[in-house]
Amino acid sequence: MKILSYNIHSCNQTKINTILAMNADIMVLPECARQDRISLPEGYSMKWVGRDDWPSKGLGVIWNNQQELVVPTWYNSEYNYILPFIVNDKFLLLASWPTKYKDVKKSYPQILLEALRDYEPNLSDYPTMVCGDFNCFIGQFGISKSKGTFEQIIEFLENHGLFSLYHQFTGESFGQENKKTFYGTQKNTKPVFIDYAFTNIPTVSYELGEWNKEFSDHCLQMIVLYDDMHETLP
């Protein structure tokens, strides 16, 4: 199974077509337009969460219908951009894009950590993957340690047996990555590493794509899982 995660930035139909042509089974797409603003070919389904007054920019998850994705009953819409799915009744996928608007006073790490803690009782029910644009990085400016930091998110996930695939495959440390995932659109933006895939699912490969500035200000993540997870899970 191939899972693609890509903040596609300024979504349009051409970008959606490009993503579909990569033949991933599941596509986690922060900054995706609402389904009534794009077209999907036959054989694909989509779930979108976001604000009605911002239909061009939400969290979209697209999958081919050979996979079964079910939003569990314990989904808490308060965490609108942390969207859980049970995939093929085999594993839990938390598609993540902690997002705030002008009326939200919480930091990105605080938003994500609160959602993870809320879903903590469910993390042991299935093998789990948390992936997407976390909007979090080591040394993030202005972050309250009492309310939530990315370091605390890493500790929380690792305490539940979930580890970053990029860092596992490269052996690099958080904050010392040789590659970045977000380059921004302003000249003074410093590239940072904010897109992740944390999991305890046996994984064949992990690829962090090169930055394509004509497509997005982020980089693509492509994860390949073993086809038969039941045979590979301990």
Coordinates of C-alpha atoms in Angstrom, one line a residue:
M1 CA 0.0 0.0 0.0
K2 CA 1.2 3.5 -0.9
I3 CA 0.3 6.5 1.2
L4 CA 1.1 9.9 -0.1
S5 CA 1.2 13.0 2.1
Y6 CA 1.6 16.4 0.4
N7 CA 0.6 20.0 1.4
I8 CA -0.2 21.0 -2.2
H9 CA -0.7 24.8 -1.5
S10 CA -3.1 26.8 -3.7
C11 CA -5.1 23.7 -4.8
N12 CA -6.4 23.4 -8.3
Q13 CA -7.5 20.6 -10.7
T14 CA -4.2 20.3 -12.4
K15 CA -2.5 19.6 -9.0
I16 CA -5.1 17.1 -8.1
N17 CA -4.6 15.3 -11.5
T18 CA -0.8 15.3 -10.9
I19 CA -1.3 13.8 -7.4
L20 CA -3.7 11.1 -8.8
A21 CA -1.2 10.1 -11.4
M22 CA 1.3 9.1 -8.7
N23 CA -1.0 6.1 -8.1
A24 CA -1.0 6.2 -4.3
D25 CA -3.7 4.3 -2.5
I26 CA -4.4 7.0 0.0
M27 CA -3.5 10.7 -0.4
V28 CA -3.3 13.1 2.7
L29 CA -3.6 16.6 1.2
P30 CA -3.4 19.6 3.5
E31 CA -4.5 22.9 1.8
C32 CA -6.8 20.9 -0.5
A33 CA -10.0 22.4 -2.0
R34 CA -13.4 21.1 -1.0
Q35 CA -14.8 18.2 -3.2
D36 CA -17.3 20.4 -4.9
R37 CA -14.4 22.5 -6.3
I38 CA -12.5 19.7 -7.8
S39 CA -13.2 16.5 -9.9
L40 CA -12.2 13.0 -9.0
P41 CA -12.3 10.1 -11.5
E42 CA -14.5 7.1 -11.0
G43 CA -13.2 4.7 -8.4
Y44 CA -12.0 7.4 -5.9
S45 CA -13.6 8.8 -2.7
M46 CA -12.8 11.8 -0.6
K47 CA -13.3 13.2 2.9
W48 CA -12.7 16.9 3.4
V49 CA -12.8 19.0 6.6
G50 CA -12.5 22.7 6.8
R51 CA -14.4 25.9 7.1
D52 CA -17.3 26.7 4.8
D53 CA -16.0 30.3 4.4
W54 CA -12.7 28.9 3.2
P55 CA -13.6 26.1 0.7
S56 CA -10.4 26.3 -1.2
K57 CA -8.2 25.4 1.8
G58 CA -8.9 22.5 4.1
L59 CA -7.6 19.0 4.9
G60 CA -8.5 16.5 2.1
V61 CA -8.0 12.8 2.1
I62 CA -8.5 10.9 -1.2
W63 CA -8.4 7.2 -1.6
N64 CA -9.1 4.6 -4.3
N65 CA -12.1 2.5 -3.6
Q66 CA -10.1 -0.7 -3.4
Q67 CA -9.4 0.6 0.2
E68 CA -12.0 1.0 2.9
L69 CA -11.6 4.1 5.0
V70 CA -14.0 4.7 7.8
V71 CA -14.1 7.7 10.1
P72 CA -14.6 6.2 13.6
T73 CA -17.4 7.2 15.9
W74 CA -14.9 8.6 18.4
Y75 CA -13.8 11.3 16.0
N76 CA -13.9 14.7 17.8
S77 CA -14.8 17.5 15.3
E78 CA -13.3 20.0 17.8
Y79 CA -10.0 18.8 16.2
N80 CA -11.2 19.6 12.7
Y81 CA -7.9 19.1 11.0
I82 CA -6.8 16.0 12.8
L83 CA -8.9 13.4 10.9
P84 CA -8.9 9.7 11.9
F85 CA -9.6 6.8 9.7
I86 CA -9.7 3.0 10.2
V87 CA -8.2 1.6 7.1
N88 CA -9.3 -1.8 5.9
D89 CA -10.0 -2.6 9.5
K90 CA -6.2 -3.1 9.9
F91 CA -4.7 0.2 11.0
L92 CA -5.5 3.7 12.2
L93 CA -4.5 6.7 10.1
L94 CA -4.5 10.1 11.6
A95 CA -4.3 12.7 8.8
S96 CA -2.9 15.8 10.4
W97 CA -2.8 19.5 9.6
P98 CA -3.1 21.5 12.8
T99 CA -4.5 24.8 11.6
K100 CA -5.5 28.0 13.3
Y101 CA -7.3 31.1 12.2
K102 CA -7.3 34.6 13.6
D103 CA -9.8 33.6 16.3
V104 CA -7.7 30.7 17.5
K105 CA -5.1 31.6 20.2
K106 CA -3.5 28.1 20.5
S107 CA -0.1 27.3 18.9
Y108 CA 0.2 24.6 16.3
P109 CA 2.0 22.2 18.7
Q110 CA -0.7 22.8 21.3
I111 CA -3.5 22.0 18.8
L112 CA -1.8 18.7 17.7
L113 CA -0.9 17.6 21.2
E114 CA -4.4 18.2 22.6
A115 CA -5.8 16.1 19.7
L116 CA -3.3 13.3 20.3
R117 CA -4.1 13.2 24.0
D118 CA -7.8 13.1 23.3
Y119 CA -7.3 10.2 20.9
E120 CA -4.8 8.4 23.2
P121 CA -7.3 5.7 24.4
N122 CA -7.7 4.7 20.7
L123 CA -4.0 4.5 19.7
S124 CA -3.6 1.0 21.1
D125 CA -6.6 -0.4 19.3
Y126 CA -4.8 -0.6 15.9
P127 CA -1.3 -0.2 14.5
T128 CA -1.2 3.6 13.8
M129 CA 0.2 6.1 11.4
V130 CA 0.1 9.9 12.1
C131 CA 1.1 11.8 8.9
G132 CA 0.8 15.2 7.3
D133 CA 1.9 18.8 7.7
F134 CA 2.4 19.2 11.5
N135 CA 3.3 22.9 11.3
C136 CA 5.8 22.0 14.1
F137 CA 9.5 22.0 14.4
I138 CA 12.3 21.9 16.9
G139 CA 13.0 25.3 18.4
Q140 CA 9.7 26.8 17.2
F141 CA 9.5 30.5 18.3
G142 CA 7.1 31.6 21.0
I143 CA 5.9 28.1 22.1
S144 CA 4.7 27.7 25.6
K145 CA 6.2 24.6 27.3
S146 CA 3.2 24.4 29.6
K147 CA 0.7 24.2 26.7
G148 CA 2.6 22.0 24.3
T149 CA 5.8 21.8 22.3
F150 CA 6.9 19.7 19.3
E151 CA 9.4 18.0 21.7
Q152 CA 6.5 16.9 23.8
I153 CA 4.7 15.6 20.7
I154 CA 7.7 13.5 19.8
E155 CA 7.9 12.2 23.3
F156 CA 4.2 11.4 23.3
L157 CA 4.3 9.5 20.0
E158 CA 7.5 7.6 20.8
N159 CA 6.0 6.6 24.2
H160 CA 3.2 5.0 22.2
G161 CA 5.7 3.2 19.9
L162 CA 5.3 5.6 17.0
F163 CA 8.6 6.8 15.4
S164 CA 9.3 9.3 12.5
L165 CA 10.0 7.4 9.3
Y166 CA 12.3 10.0 7.9
H167 CA 14.5 9.9 11.0
Q168 CA 14.4 6.2 11.2
F169 CA 15.4 5.7 7.6
T170 CA 18.1 8.5 7.6
G171 CA 19.4 8.1 11.2
E172 CA 19.3 11.9 11.5
S173 CA 18.2 13.8 14.6
F174 CA 15.2 16.1 15.0
G175 CA 16.3 19.6 14.2
Q176 CA 19.4 18.4 12.4
E177 CA 17.8 17.2 9.2
N178 CA 19.8 17.4 6.0
K179 CA 16.6 18.0 4.0
K180 CA 13.7 20.4 4.7
T181 CA 10.0 20.0 3.9
F182 CA 8.7 23.6 3.9
Y183 CA 10.3 26.4 2.0
G184 CA 7.6 29.1 2.2
T185 CA 6.7 31.7 -0.4
Q186 CA 8.4 34.7 1.1
K187 CA 12.0 35.7 0.4
N188 CA 12.8 35.8 4.1
T189 CA 11.3 32.4 4.9
K190 CA 13.8 30.0 6.4
P191 CA 13.3 26.4 5.3
V192 CA 12.2 24.1 8.1
F193 CA 11.2 20.4 8.6
I194 CA 7.5 20.3 9.5
D195 CA 6.0 17.4 7.5
Y196 CA 6.2 14.0 9.2
A197 CA 5.0 10.4 9.2
F198 CA 5.1 8.7 12.6
T199 CA 4.1 5.0 12.7
N200 CA 4.6 1.6 14.3
I201 CA 3.4 -0.1 11.0
P202 CA 6.1 -2.2 9.2
T203 CA 7.2 -0.1 6.3
V204 CA 8.8 -1.0 3.0
S205 CA 10.1 2.4 2.1
Y206 CA 9.9 6.1 2.9
E207 CA 10.7 8.9 0.4
L208 CA 10.9 12.6 0.9
G209 CA 10.6 14.2 -2.5
E210 CA 12.6 17.2 -3.7
W211 CA 11.1 20.7 -3.5
N212 CA 9.1 21.6 -6.6
K213 CA 8.6 25.3 -6.1
E214 CA 6.2 25.5 -9.1
F215 CA 3.9 23.0 -7.4
S216 CA 4.0 23.7 -3.6
D217 CA 6.0 25.3 -0.8
H218 CA 6.2 21.8 0.8
C219 CA 7.8 18.5 -0.2
L220 CA 6.1 15.2 -0.9
Q221 CA 6.2 12.2 1.4
M222 CA 5.6 8.8 0.0
I223 CA 5.3 5.8 2.3
V224 CA 5.0 2.2 1.1
L225 CA 3.6 -0.3 3.6
Y226 CA 3.7 -4.1 3.4
D227 CA 0.7 -5.5 1.5
D228 CA -0.2 -8.0 4.2
M229 CA 0.3 -6.3 7.5
H230 CA -1.0 -9.2 9.5
E231 CA 1.9 -11.4 8.4
T232 CA 4.5 -8.7 9.2
L233 CA 3.2 -7.3 12.5
P234 CA 4.8 -8.8 15.6

